Amino acid sequence: MNQLLASFLIGAIAFWGAFQLYPKIFQEAADEIAVLSLEDTIRHIELELAEIAATPGDTAGLILDTVKVELSAQRQDEENTTAELAVPVFDEASIGVDTTRKLTRGSKITVAFKAPAGDELLADGAHGELDLSALVLAARQALLATAKDDPVLLPKSVDIEVHFVLARSVKGEGKIKAYVIAVGGSSSQLDTGGNKIVLGYVNPLFAEEKKDSAGKAVPPI
Amino acid sequence: MLLFGSLRASCLALVGVLLLIPGEPARAGKVGPPRLVEALRAQPGEIYDYVVSFEEDETPDSGLAGQRETLPLKLLNGFAMRMPVADAFELADQPGIRWVWYLHPDEATGTIRVLQGLDYTVATLPLPNLANLSLGPPTKFYRTEPELDAPVQRALGAAAERGLIAIVAIGNTGEQAPGYVNPWSAPPWVISVGAWDHTTNAVWTGSSTAEPDRVDAWPDVVAPGVDVIGPWTSTREKSVERRAYDEANDRFRTQIPKEEQDKYTLMTGTSQAAAVVSGAAAQILRYLNGFIVEHKTSFGDALFELEAGPDRMSDYDRQAPRLTGTATPNDSGGMTYSYTLDEPWRLVKQILIDTAIPVPGARSWQAGAGLVDRDYINAQFGAYGSEPPQLLPVKVQ
């Protein structure tokens, strides 16, 4: 029940944030197509995951099981031998980004994340742009805060979804940032123009209970 | 406490003679793992990754794989490949095939990379040597009982034959999955390491523990693994939470100058404990190398004796079979250990076990033989110099 409550809270935040940003995003066409190095992108995500895994604190027995990255690629540069993806990039102003905010925390990765509106509910002091690890840790903290209420339930699995869009800085820095538009939401309308990272956490005791939702044969384990 | 004596020296001895064959894992049919054979048969068309191993006297024939890509695996005398289940069963029936082992999609890539890494390590490092495996498969593949026939476990055995001593973290699932351990830590030919929590003077609650009746899956030793000071990458800043955690630690503030604190951090887990044990094992191995060269010792010759008082006796000493040497009760209520030149992994592992400090309040299924005392090891096995930590350019081609 507690887990459901946490999921509900995160979901509610996600939908509220998405509701605020959705019209602005999808009424605007992408301003340009940018090519991202898939290798660099994955490397950044790995660094963030390493940070999450190494951060001290109660994990409620949940261990990272799967990572899914969905990018809304527009075309693939077949002539380029490196693994790159072309993704839509919006202007910061078109998605309502407050550019007066300064980056006060986070790592030196190229991809930075901005918390959705209402991020105060996720973690104290989690204002401004956030890196992925801080965002996920905040969600974990919120989950744990509810999971410790009686009756205490053992979490079996949690999927943390981070929906984001890419935007180029209006200051002409030439830097592409990733702005979070929802955390925990799985609304289908977000899939049309956004990108998504899903971190699936499971308790090893219940890992075998995970079923393939697509109905494919489940690999024996 | 420790008495070294050259009991006999004979002939020429080189470090390389420290090789012998660990016990061959039990066969479990040609397609493995046996527990999944029926489930696999029910999915003849599904495509999975497999490790294919040929008999020792056979040259791996990639022609049997047809047009499919294969990745050679030297320690296992075979290769990895992807194919439908039905083809795997058919391949397993071919002459010269020793076994065909199925890999779940979530473990396949990591497993194959580790197998390639072991190949590379054995091919490039001077042996005998050490490998710190602070890693394992995803935790959903942790097991309650050793599965010694699995590819990594077999490859670790083959590596041990060649002189590579593997120190493996037992895992960090002690709280959420009691009884389950990293399967790569379970073979007798590796050194399984749990984590000790100096803040509570007990085994770290996150350290994976086997079932009390599974002696074969217990950790061999434990070592400090909580808030261990280690390097922090220079390519990224610490998070706010990490910085605060580090700076709140008295030991961190005391040992690391303020201007250096961005280069170090505190980390917790059996990986950190495995690193500590790797350092101790390296010191022991250095001593053995020096001793053997100096005394021109041959395989099977007596090496030295070790006197251990009753304060170093634990339940583990009475329950786990010895890997090498003899243990004789002495007048002080302790033991006199006598060692002869044997396989490197047997000697180093047994010395770590014999010199471990029993931990009060912890049972052997939690702490193995006890706490590895790096300072004690350095002092007692320092006659041939100290073993500095070093980073090796290990990579997989």
Coordinates of C-alpha atoms in Angstrom, one line a residue:
Chain A
M1 CA 0.0 0.0 0.0
N2 CA 2.8 2.3 0.9
Q3 CA 4.5 1.6 -2.4
L4 CA 1.3 2.3 -4.2
L5 CA 1.1 5.6 -2.3
A6 CA 4.6 6.5 -3.3
S7 CA 3.9 5.6 -6.8
F8 CA 0.8 7.7 -6.7
L9 CA 2.6 10.7 -5.4
I10 CA 5.3 10.4 -8.0
G11 CA 2.8 9.9 -10.7
A12 CA 0.8 12.9 -9.5
I13 CA 3.8 15.1 -9.6
A14 CA 4.6 13.8 -13.0
F15 CA 1.2 14.4 -14.5
W16 CA 1.1 17.9 -12.9
G17 CA 4.5 18.7 -14.3
A18 CA 3.6 17.3 -17.7
F19 CA 0.3 19.1 -17.8
Q20 CA 2.1 22.4 -17.2
L21 CA 4.7 21.8 -20.0
Y22 CA 2.9 19.6 -22.5
P23 CA 1.0 22.3 -24.4
K24 CA 4.1 24.4 -24.7
I25 CA 6.2 21.6 -26.0
F26 CA 4.1 20.0 -28.6
Q27 CA 2.6 23.1 -30.0
E28 CA 6.1 24.0 -31.0
A29 CA 8.1 22.2 -33.6
A30 CA 11.6 21.2 -32.8
D31 CA 13.9 24.0 -33.7
E32 CA 16.7 21.8 -35.0
I33 CA 18.0 18.3 -35.3
A34 CA 21.1 17.6 -33.3
V35 CA 23.3 14.6 -33.5
L36 CA 24.2 13.0 -30.2
S37 CA 26.9 10.4 -29.6
L38 CA 25.2 7.4 -28.4
E39 CA 28.4 6.2 -26.8
D40 CA 28.8 9.4 -24.8
T41 CA 25.2 9.4 -23.8
I42 CA 25.4 5.9 -22.5
R43 CA 28.7 6.7 -20.7
H44 CA 27.0 9.6 -19.0
I45 CA 24.2 7.5 -17.9
E46 CA 26.6 4.8 -16.6
L47 CA 28.3 7.5 -14.5
E48 CA 25.1 8.6 -13.1
L49 CA 24.1 5.0 -12.3
A50 CA 27.4 4.4 -10.6
E51 CA 26.8 7.5 -8.5
I52 CA 23.4 6.2 -7.5
A53 CA 24.7 2.7 -6.7
A54 CA 27.5 4.2 -4.6
T55 CA 25.5 6.7 -2.6
P56 CA 25.1 5.6 1.0
G57 CA 21.6 5.1 2.3
D58 CA 18.8 2.7 2.7
T59 CA 17.7 1.2 -0.6
A60 CA 14.8 -0.9 0.8
G61 CA 16.5 -3.9 -0.6
L62 CA 16.0 -2.7 -4.2
I63 CA 18.7 -3.3 -6.7
L64 CA 18.9 -1.8 -10.1
D65 CA 17.8 -4.5 -12.6
T66 CA 17.2 -2.8 -15.9
V67 CA 17.9 0.4 -17.7
K68 CA 15.8 1.4 -20.6
V69 CA 16.7 4.5 -22.7
E70 CA 14.2 5.7 -25.2
L71 CA 15.2 8.6 -27.5
S72 CA 13.0 10.0 -30.2
A73 CA 15.5 9.7 -33.0
Q74 CA 14.5 11.6 -36.2
R75 CA 17.0 10.0 -38.5
Q76 CA 20.2 8.0 -38.3
D77 CA 23.4 9.1 -39.9
E78 CA 24.2 6.0 -41.8
E79 CA 27.3 7.4 -43.3
N80 CA 28.8 8.0 -40.0
T81 CA 30.6 5.0 -38.5
T82 CA 30.2 6.1 -34.9
A83 CA 27.0 5.3 -33.1
E84 CA 25.1 8.5 -33.2
L85 CA 21.4 9.5 -33.0
A86 CA 19.7 12.5 -34.3
V87 CA 17.1 13.8 -31.9
P88 CA 14.9 16.9 -31.9
V89 CA 16.1 19.8 -29.9
F90 CA 13.8 22.6 -28.7
D91 CA 14.6 26.1 -27.8
E92 CA 14.7 26.7 -24.1
A93 CA 12.1 29.5 -24.4
S94 CA 9.6 27.2 -26.2
I95 CA 9.4 24.9 -23.2
G96 CA 9.2 27.6 -20.6
V97 CA 12.6 27.1 -19.1
D98 CA 13.6 29.8 -16.5
T99 CA 17.1 30.5 -17.7
T100 CA 17.8 32.8 -14.8
R101 CA 18.3 29.8 -12.7
K102 CA 21.8 28.8 -12.2
L103 CA 23.3 25.3 -12.0
T104 CA 24.3 25.0 -8.4
R105 CA 24.7 21.3 -8.2
G106 CA 25.3 18.2 -10.2
S107 CA 28.1 16.7 -12.1
K108 CA 30.1 17.8 -15.0
I109 CA 28.2 15.8 -17.5
T110 CA 26.9 17.3 -20.7
V111 CA 23.4 16.2 -20.1
A112 CA 21.8 18.0 -17.1
F113 CA 18.3 17.5 -15.9
K114 CA 15.9 20.0 -14.6
A115 CA 13.4 19.0 -11.9
P116 CA 9.8 19.2 -12.9
A117 CA 7.6 21.8 -11.3
G118 CA 6.7 20.6 -7.8
D119 CA 10.1 19.2 -7.2
E120 CA 10.0 20.5 -3.7
L121 CA 8.0 17.4 -2.9
L122 CA 10.8 15.1 -4.0
A123 CA 13.6 16.4 -1.9
D124 CA 14.5 19.3 0.3
G125 CA 16.6 21.8 -1.6
A126 CA 16.1 20.1 -4.9
H127 CA 15.6 23.3 -6.8
G128 CA 16.9 24.2 -10.2
E129 CA 18.6 21.8 -12.5
L130 CA 19.2 18.3 -11.2
D131 CA 21.4 15.5 -12.4
L132 CA 19.8 12.1 -12.9
S133 CA 21.3 10.5 -9.9
A134 CA 20.0 13.2 -7.6
L135 CA 16.6 12.9 -9.1
V136 CA 16.4 9.2 -8.7
L137 CA 17.8 9.3 -5.2
A138 CA 15.1 11.8 -4.3
A139 CA 12.5 9.5 -5.7
R140 CA 14.0 6.7 -3.7
Q141 CA 13.9 8.8 -0.6
A142 CA 10.3 9.5 -1.1
L143 CA 9.5 5.8 -1.5
L144 CA 11.4 4.9 1.6
A145 CA 9.7 7.6 3.6
T146 CA 6.4 6.0 3.0
A147 CA 7.6 2.4 3.1
K148 CA 8.6 2.8 6.7
D149 CA 5.1 3.5 7.9
D150 CA 3.1 0.6 9.4
P151 CA 2.3 -1.9 8.1
V152 CA 5.8 -2.1 6.6
L153 CA 5.7 -3.8 3.2
L154 CA 8.8 -5.2 1.4
P155 CA 9.2 -3.5 -1.9
K156 CA 9.3 -5.9 -4.8
S157 CA 10.0 -3.7 -7.7
V158 CA 9.9 0.0 -8.6
D159 CA 10.2 1.6 -12.1
I160 CA 11.4 5.2 -12.0
E161 CA 10.7 6.9 -15.3
V162 CA 12.3 10.2 -16.3
H163 CA 10.8 11.9 -19.3
F164 CA 12.8 14.7 -20.8
V165 CA 13.3 16.8 -23.8
L166 CA 16.4 18.3 -25.2
A167 CA 16.8 22.0 -25.5
R168 CA 19.6 24.4 -26.6
S169 CA 20.5 27.2 -24.3
V170 CA 19.1 30.6 -25.4
K171 CA 22.3 32.2 -24.3
G172 CA 24.1 30.7 -27.3
E173 CA 26.4 28.6 -25.2
G174 CA 26.0 25.8 -27.8
K175 CA 25.2 23.5 -25.0
I176 CA 22.3 21.0 -25.2
K177 CA 20.6 20.2 -22.0
A178 CA 18.0 17.7 -21.1
Y179 CA 15.0 19.1 -19.3
V180 CA 12.8 16.8 -17.3
I181 CA 9.2 17.2 -18.0
A182 CA 7.9 14.3 -15.9
V183 CA 9.1 11.8 -13.3
G184 CA 7.3 8.6 -12.9
G185 CA 4.6 9.2 -15.5
S186 CA 3.9 6.9 -18.3
S187 CA 1.4 8.9 -20.3
S188 CA 1.4 8.0 -23.9
Q189 CA 1.2 11.6 -25.1
L190 CA 4.6 12.1 -23.7
D191 CA 6.1 9.6 -26.0
T192 CA 5.5 11.6 -29.2
G193 CA 8.2 14.2 -28.7
G194 CA 10.0 13.3 -25.5
N195 CA 12.7 10.9 -24.5
K196 CA 12.6 8.6 -21.6
I197 CA 15.0 6.8 -19.2
V198 CA 13.4 4.0 -17.1
L199 CA 15.4 2.6 -14.2
G200 CA 13.9 -0.7 -13.0
Y201 CA 14.7 -1.6 -9.5
V202 CA 13.8 -5.0 -8.1
N203 CA 14.2 -7.0 -5.0
P204 CA 16.3 -10.1 -5.9
L205 CA 13.9 -12.2 -3.9
F206 CA 11.2 -11.4 -6.3
A207 CA 13.1 -11.0 -9.5
E208 CA 11.8 -14.3 -10.9
E209 CA 8.3 -13.0 -10.7
K210 CA 8.9 -10.3 -13.3
K211 CA 7.0 -11.3 -16.4
D212 CA 7.5 -10.3 -20.0
S213 CA 4.7 -7.9 -20.6
A214 CA 4.9 -8.4 -24.3
G215 CA 3.9 -12.0 -24.0
K216 CA 7.2 -13.3 -25.4
A217 CA 8.8 -16.4 -24.1
V218 CA 10.4 -15.8 -20.8
P219 CA 14.0 -16.8 -20.8
P220 CA 14.6 -19.6 -18.2
I221 CA 16.3 -18.4 -15.1
Chain B
M1 CA 53.8 -16.0 16.9
L2 CA 54.9 -16.8 13.4
L3 CA 57.9 -19.0 13.0
F4 CA 59.3 -19.4 9.5
G5 CA 61.9 -22.1 8.8
S6 CA 63.3 -23.6 5.7
L7 CA 62.8 -27.3 6.3
R8 CA 64.2 -28.5 3.1
A9 CA 65.5 -27.1 -0.1
S10 CA 66.1 -29.0 -3.2
C11 CA 66.7 -28.6 -7.0
L12 CA 65.8 -25.6 -9.0
A13 CA 62.5 -24.0 -8.3
L14 CA 60.8 -21.3 -10.3
V15 CA 57.7 -19.4 -9.4
G16 CA 56.0 -21.0 -12.3
V17 CA 56.0 -24.4 -10.7
L18 CA 53.4 -23.3 -8.3
L19 CA 50.8 -24.7 -10.7
L20 CA 48.5 -27.6 -10.1
I21 CA 45.0 -28.5 -11.2
P22 CA 42.1 -27.7 -8.9
G23 CA 39.4 -30.3 -8.8
E24 CA 37.5 -30.7 -12.0
P25 CA 33.9 -29.6 -11.5
A26 CA 31.3 -32.3 -11.7
R27 CA 29.8 -32.9 -15.1
A28 CA 26.1 -32.2 -15.4
G29 CA 25.3 -33.3 -18.9
K30 CA 26.2 -31.6 -22.2
V31 CA 23.6 -28.8 -22.0
G32 CA 23.6 -26.7 -19.0
P33 CA 22.6 -25.7 -16.5
P34 CA 20.9 -29.0 -15.8
R35 CA 18.1 -27.3 -13.8
L36 CA 17.0 -25.4 -17.0
V37 CA 17.3 -28.2 -19.6
E38 CA 13.6 -29.0 -19.6
A39 CA 12.6 -25.3 -19.7
L40 CA 14.9 -24.8 -22.7
R41 CA 13.6 -27.8 -24.5
A42 CA 10.2 -26.1 -24.4
Q43 CA 11.5 -23.1 -26.3
P44 CA 13.2 -24.7 -29.4
G45 CA 13.0 -21.6 -31.5
E46 CA 14.1 -19.0 -29.0
I47 CA 17.6 -17.5 -29.6
Y48 CA 20.0 -17.2 -26.7
D49 CA 23.7 -16.9 -26.0
Y50 CA 25.7 -19.9 -25.1
V51 CA 29.2 -20.9 -24.1
V52 CA 30.5 -23.9 -26.0
S53 CA 33.4 -25.8 -24.6
F54 CA 35.3 -28.5 -26.3
E55 CA 37.1 -31.5 -24.8
E56 CA 40.6 -30.7 -23.6
D57 CA 42.3 -32.6 -26.4
E58 CA 40.1 -31.0 -29.1
T59 CA 40.8 -27.8 -31.0
P60 CA 37.7 -25.6 -30.9
D61 CA 36.0 -25.9 -34.3
S62 CA 34.1 -22.7 -35.1
G63 CA 32.9 -24.5 -38.2
L64 CA 30.4 -26.2 -36.1
A65 CA 28.8 -22.8 -35.5
G66 CA 28.0 -22.5 -39.2
Q67 CA 27.9 -18.9 -40.4
R68 CA 27.3 -17.6 -36.9
E69 CA 29.7 -15.3 -35.2
T70 CA 31.8 -16.8 -32.4
L71 CA 33.9 -15.2 -29.7
P72 CA 36.9 -17.4 -28.7
L73 CA 37.3 -18.3 -25.0
K74 CA 40.7 -19.9 -24.4
L75 CA 40.4 -20.9 -20.8
L76 CA 37.3 -22.9 -21.6
N77 CA 38.7 -24.2 -24.8
G78 CA 35.7 -23.0 -26.8
F79 CA 33.7 -20.0 -27.8
A80 CA 30.6 -18.0 -27.1
M81 CA 27.9 -17.8 -29.7
R82 CA 24.2 -17.1 -30.2
M83 CA 21.8 -19.7 -31.6
P84 CA 18.3 -21.1 -31.3
V85 CA 17.8 -23.5 -28.5
A86 CA 17.2 -26.5 -30.8
D87 CA 20.6 -25.9 -32.4
A88 CA 22.3 -25.7 -29.0
F89 CA 21.0 -29.2 -28.2
E90 CA 22.1 -30.4 -31.6
L91 CA 25.5 -28.9 -31.2
A92 CA 25.9 -30.5 -27.7
D93 CA 25.6 -33.9 -29.3
Q94 CA 28.5 -33.3 -31.7
P95 CA 31.7 -35.3 -31.1
G96 CA 34.4 -33.3 -29.2
I97 CA 31.9 -31.0 -27.5
R98 CA 32.3 -31.0 -23.8
W99 CA 29.3 -29.0 -22.9
V100 CA 27.0 -26.2 -24.1
W101 CA 25.9 -23.7 -21.4
Y102 CA 22.9 -21.4 -21.8
L103 CA 23.2 -17.8 -20.7
H104 CA 20.2 -15.8 -19.7
P105 CA 19.9 -12.6 -21.7
D106 CA 20.4 -10.4 -18.6
E107 CA 23.7 -12.1 -17.8
A108 CA 25.1 -13.0 -21.2
T109 CA 27.0 -9.9 -22.1
G110 CA 28.6 -9.5 -18.7
T111 CA 29.5 -13.1 -18.4
I112 CA 31.1 -13.3 -21.8
R113 CA 33.1 -10.1 -21.1
V114 CA 34.4 -11.5 -17.8
L115 CA 35.4 -14.7 -19.6
Q116 CA 37.3 -12.7 -22.2
G117 CA 38.8 -10.6 -19.4
L118 CA 40.1 -13.7 -17.6
D119 CA 41.6 -15.0 -20.9
Y120 CA 43.4 -11.6 -21.4
T121 CA 44.6 -11.6 -17.8
V122 CA 46.0 -15.1 -17.9
A123 CA 47.7 -14.4 -21.2
T124 CA 49.3 -11.1 -20.2
L125 CA 50.1 -11.2 -16.5
P126 CA 53.2 -12.9 -15.2
L127 CA 51.9 -15.9 -13.2
P128 CA 51.3 -16.6 -10.4
N129 CA 49.4 -13.5 -9.8
L130 CA 46.1 -12.1 -8.4
A131 CA 42.8 -11.0 -9.8
N132 CA 40.4 -8.9 -7.8
L133 CA 36.9 -9.7 -9.0
S134 CA 34.8 -7.1 -7.2
L135 CA 32.0 -8.0 -9.5
G136 CA 29.4 -10.7 -10.2
P137 CA 26.3 -11.3 -12.3
P138 CA 23.1 -9.3 -11.7
T139 CA 21.8 -10.2 -8.2
K140 CA 18.9 -12.1 -9.5
F141 CA 21.4 -14.7 -10.6
Y142 CA 22.7 -15.1 -7.0
R143 CA 22.3 -18.6 -5.8
T144 CA 22.0 -20.5 -2.5
E145 CA 24.2 -23.3 -3.7
P146 CA 27.4 -23.3 -5.7
E147 CA 27.0 -24.1 -9.3
L148 CA 30.6 -25.1 -10.1
D149 CA 29.8 -26.2 -13.7
A150 CA 28.9 -22.7 -14.9
P151 CA 31.3 -21.0 -17.3
V152 CA 32.8 -18.3 -15.1
Q153 CA 33.3 -20.8 -12.3
R154 CA 35.0 -23.2 -14.7
A155 CA 37.1 -20.5 -16.2
L156 CA 38.2 -19.4 -12.7
G157 CA 39.2 -23.0 -12.1
A158 CA 41.2 -23.1 -15.3
A159 CA 42.8 -19.8 -14.4
A160 CA 43.7 -21.1 -11.0
E161 CA 45.4 -24.0 -12.7
R162 CA 47.7 -21.5 -14.4
G163 CA 48.4 -19.6 -11.3
L164 CA 45.8 -16.8 -11.2
I165 CA 44.4 -16.4 -7.7
A166 CA 40.9 -14.8 -7.8
I167 CA 39.6 -12.7 -4.9
V168 CA 35.9 -12.4 -5.3
A169 CA 33.4 -10.2 -3.4
I170 CA 30.6 -12.3 -2.0
G171 CA 28.0 -9.7 -2.8
N172 CA 26.0 -7.0 -1.1
T173 CA 22.6 -8.6 -0.7
G174 CA 22.8 -9.6 2.9
E175 CA 19.8 -7.6 3.9
Q176 CA 17.4 -8.3 1.1
A177 CA 18.3 -11.8 0.1
P178 CA 19.9 -13.8 3.0
G179 CA 21.2 -17.1 1.9
Y180 CA 22.1 -15.9 -1.6
V181 CA 25.7 -15.2 -2.7
N182 CA 27.5 -14.1 -5.7
P183 CA 27.9 -17.5 -7.6
W184 CA 31.4 -16.5 -8.8
S185 CA 32.6 -16.3 -5.2
A186 CA 31.6 -19.9 -4.3
P187 CA 34.1 -22.2 -6.0
P188 CA 36.7 -23.5 -3.6
W189 CA 39.5 -22.3 -6.0
V190 CA 38.7 -18.6 -5.4
I191 CA 38.9 -16.5 -2.2
S192 CA 35.4 -15.4 -1.2
V193 CA 35.3 -12.1 0.8
G194 CA 32.6 -10.6 3.0
A195 CA 32.6 -7.1 4.5
W196 CA 33.3 -6.2 8.1
D197 CA 31.7 -3.2 9.7
H198 CA 34.2 -1.5 12.1
T199 CA 31.5 0.9 13.3
T200 CA 29.4 -1.9 14.8
N201 CA 32.2 -4.4 15.3
A202 CA 30.2 -7.0 13.4
V203 CA 29.8 -8.4 9.9
W204 CA 28.3 -5.7 7.7
T205 CA 24.6 -6.3 7.4
G206 CA 24.7 -5.9 3.6
S207 CA 27.4 -8.5 3.2
S208 CA 25.8 -11.5 1.4
T209 CA 25.7 -14.7 3.6
A210 CA 25.1 -18.3 2.6
E211 CA 22.8 -20.6 4.4
P212 CA 24.4 -21.8 7.7
D213 CA 24.5 -25.4 6.4
R214 CA 26.1 -24.5 3.1
V215 CA 29.7 -24.6 4.1
D216 CA 30.7 -24.5 0.5
A217 CA 29.2 -21.1 0.0
W218 CA 30.4 -19.4 3.1
P219 CA 32.8 -16.5 2.8
D220 CA 36.3 -17.5 3.4
V221 CA 37.3 -14.4 5.2
V222 CA 35.9 -10.9 5.9
A223 CA 37.8 -7.5 5.7
P224 CA 36.9 -3.9 6.5
G225 CA 34.3 -2.9 4.0
V226 CA 32.4 0.0 5.5
D227 CA 33.4 3.6 4.7
V228 CA 36.6 2.5 3.1
I229 CA 38.6 5.5 1.8
G230 CA 39.2 5.1 -1.9
P231 CA 40.0 7.2 -5.0
W232 CA 37.3 9.4 -6.6
T233 CA 37.4 10.0 -10.3
S234 CA 38.9 13.3 -11.4
T235 CA 36.4 13.5 -14.3
R236 CA 33.4 14.5 -12.3
E237 CA 32.4 16.3 -9.2
K238 CA 31.1 14.6 -6.1
S239 CA 27.4 15.0 -5.5
V240 CA 26.3 17.2 -2.6
E241 CA 25.2 14.1 -0.7
R242 CA 28.5 12.4 -1.2
R243 CA 30.5 15.4 -0.3
A244 CA 28.5 15.9 2.9
Y245 CA 28.8 12.2 3.8
D246 CA 32.6 12.2 3.3
E247 CA 33.2 15.4 5.3
A248 CA 31.1 14.2 8.2
N249 CA 33.5 11.3 8.7
D250 CA 36.2 11.9 11.2
R251 CA 38.6 9.4 9.7
F252 CA 38.2 10.9 6.3
R253 CA 38.8 14.4 7.5
T254 CA 41.8 13.3 9.5
Q255 CA 43.5 11.2 6.9
I256 CA 42.8 13.2 3.8
P257 CA 44.0 16.8 3.7
K258 CA 41.4 19.3 2.8
E259 CA 42.9 20.1 -0.5
E260 CA 43.0 16.4 -1.5
Q261 CA 39.4 15.6 -0.4
D262 CA 38.0 15.8 -3.9
K263 CA 40.3 13.0 -5.0
Y264 CA 39.0 10.5 -2.4
T265 CA 35.7 9.3 -1.1
L266 CA 34.2 6.8 1.3
M267 CA 32.7 3.6 -0.2
T268 CA 31.0 0.6 1.4
G269 CA 30.6 -3.0 0.2
T270 CA 32.2 -6.3 -0.2
S271 CA 34.1 -4.9 -3.2
Q272 CA 36.0 -2.6 -0.9
A273 CA 36.6 -5.6 1.4
A274 CA 37.8 -7.7 -1.6
A275 CA 40.3 -4.9 -2.4
V276 CA 41.7 -5.1 1.2
V277 CA 42.1 -8.8 1.0
S278 CA 43.7 -8.5 -2.5
G279 CA 46.4 -6.4 -0.9
A280 CA 47.0 -8.9 1.8
A281 CA 47.0 -11.8 -0.7
A282 CA 49.5 -9.9 -2.8
Q283 CA 51.8 -9.5 0.2
I284 CA 51.6 -13.3 1.0
L285 CA 52.3 -14.1 -2.6
R286 CA 55.3 -11.8 -2.7
Y287 CA 56.7 -13.6 0.4
L288 CA 56.1 -17.0 -1.1
N289 CA 57.9 -16.0 -4.3
G290 CA 60.8 -14.6 -2.4
F291 CA 61.0 -17.6 -0.2
I292 CA 60.8 -20.2 -3.0
V293 CA 63.5 -18.4 -5.0
E294 CA 65.8 -18.0 -2.0
H295 CA 65.4 -21.6 -0.8
K296 CA 65.2 -23.2 -4.2
T297 CA 62.1 -25.1 -3.1
S298 CA 60.4 -27.6 -5.3
F299 CA 56.8 -28.6 -5.5
G300 CA 55.8 -30.7 -2.5
D301 CA 58.8 -29.5 -0.4
A302 CA 58.2 -28.2 3.1
L303 CA 58.1 -24.4 3.3
F304 CA 57.6 -23.1 6.8
E305 CA 55.5 -23.4 9.9
L306 CA 53.1 -21.0 11.5
E307 CA 52.3 -20.9 15.2
A308 CA 48.8 -19.7 16.0
G309 CA 47.5 -19.2 19.5
P310 CA 44.0 -20.0 20.7
D311 CA 43.0 -16.4 19.9
R312 CA 43.2 -17.2 16.2
M313 CA 41.1 -20.4 16.4
S314 CA 37.5 -20.2 15.1
D315 CA 34.7 -22.6 14.3
Y316 CA 35.7 -22.3 10.7
D317 CA 39.0 -24.0 11.5
R318 CA 37.2 -27.0 12.7
Q319 CA 34.5 -27.3 10.0
A320 CA 36.2 -26.4 6.7
P321 CA 38.5 -28.9 5.2
R322 CA 42.1 -27.7 4.8
L323 CA 43.2 -26.9 1.3
T324 CA 46.9 -27.6 1.9
G325 CA 49.4 -28.2 4.7
T326 CA 48.7 -29.7 8.1
A327 CA 47.3 -28.3 11.4
T328 CA 48.5 -29.8 14.6
P329 CA 47.2 -28.8 18.1
N330 CA 50.0 -27.2 20.1
D331 CA 50.7 -26.8 23.8
S332 CA 49.3 -23.3 23.9
G333 CA 45.8 -24.5 22.9
G334 CA 46.3 -23.2 19.4
M335 CA 47.6 -24.8 16.2
T336 CA 50.9 -25.3 14.4
Y337 CA 50.4 -25.0 10.7
S338 CA 52.9 -26.6 8.4
Y339 CA 53.0 -25.7 4.7
T340 CA 54.4 -27.4 1.7
L341 CA 54.9 -26.0 -1.8
D342 CA 51.5 -26.3 -3.4
E343 CA 49.3 -24.6 -5.9
P344 CA 49.3 -20.8 -5.4
W345 CA 45.6 -20.4 -4.7
R346 CA 45.7 -23.2 -2.1
L347 CA 48.7 -21.7 -0.3
V348 CA 47.5 -18.1 -0.3
K349 CA 43.9 -18.9 0.6
Q350 CA 44.9 -21.3 3.4
I351 CA 47.3 -18.7 4.9
L352 CA 44.7 -16.0 4.8
I353 CA 42.3 -18.4 6.6
D354 CA 44.9 -19.5 9.1
T355 CA 45.9 -16.0 10.0
A356 CA 42.4 -14.5 10.2
I357 CA 41.2 -13.1 13.5
P358 CA 38.1 -14.8 14.7
V359 CA 35.3 -12.3 15.2
P360 CA 33.3 -12.5 18.4
G361 CA 29.6 -12.7 17.9
A362 CA 29.8 -13.7 14.2
R363 CA 29.2 -17.3 13.0
S364 CA 31.4 -18.9 10.4
W365 CA 28.6 -18.8 7.8
Q366 CA 28.7 -15.0 8.2
A367 CA 32.4 -14.3 8.6
G368 CA 34.2 -17.4 7.4
A369 CA 37.5 -17.8 9.2
G370 CA 37.4 -14.2 10.4
L371 CA 38.9 -10.8 9.8
V372 CA 41.9 -10.4 7.6
D373 CA 44.4 -8.2 9.4
R374 CA 46.4 -6.4 6.8
D375 CA 48.9 -5.0 9.3
Y376 CA 49.6 -8.4 10.7
I377 CA 50.1 -9.8 7.2
N378 CA 52.4 -7.0 6.3
A379 CA 54.5 -7.6 9.4
Q380 CA 54.6 -11.4 9.2
F381 CA 55.1 -11.7 5.5
G382 CA 57.3 -8.6 4.9
A383 CA 60.7 -10.3 4.7
Y384 CA 60.9 -9.9 1.0
G385 CA 59.6 -6.4 0.8
S386 CA 56.1 -4.9 0.6
E387 CA 53.7 -5.3 -2.3
P388 CA 52.6 -1.8 -3.4
P389 CA 49.2 -1.4 -4.9
Q390 CA 49.2 -0.9 -8.6
L391 CA 46.8 -0.4 -11.5
L392 CA 47.2 -2.8 -14.4
P393 CA 46.2 -1.9 -18.0
V394 CA 43.7 -4.7 -18.2
K395 CA 41.4 -4.5 -21.2
V396 CA 39.4 -6.9 -23.4
Q397 CA 40.3 -6.9 -27.0

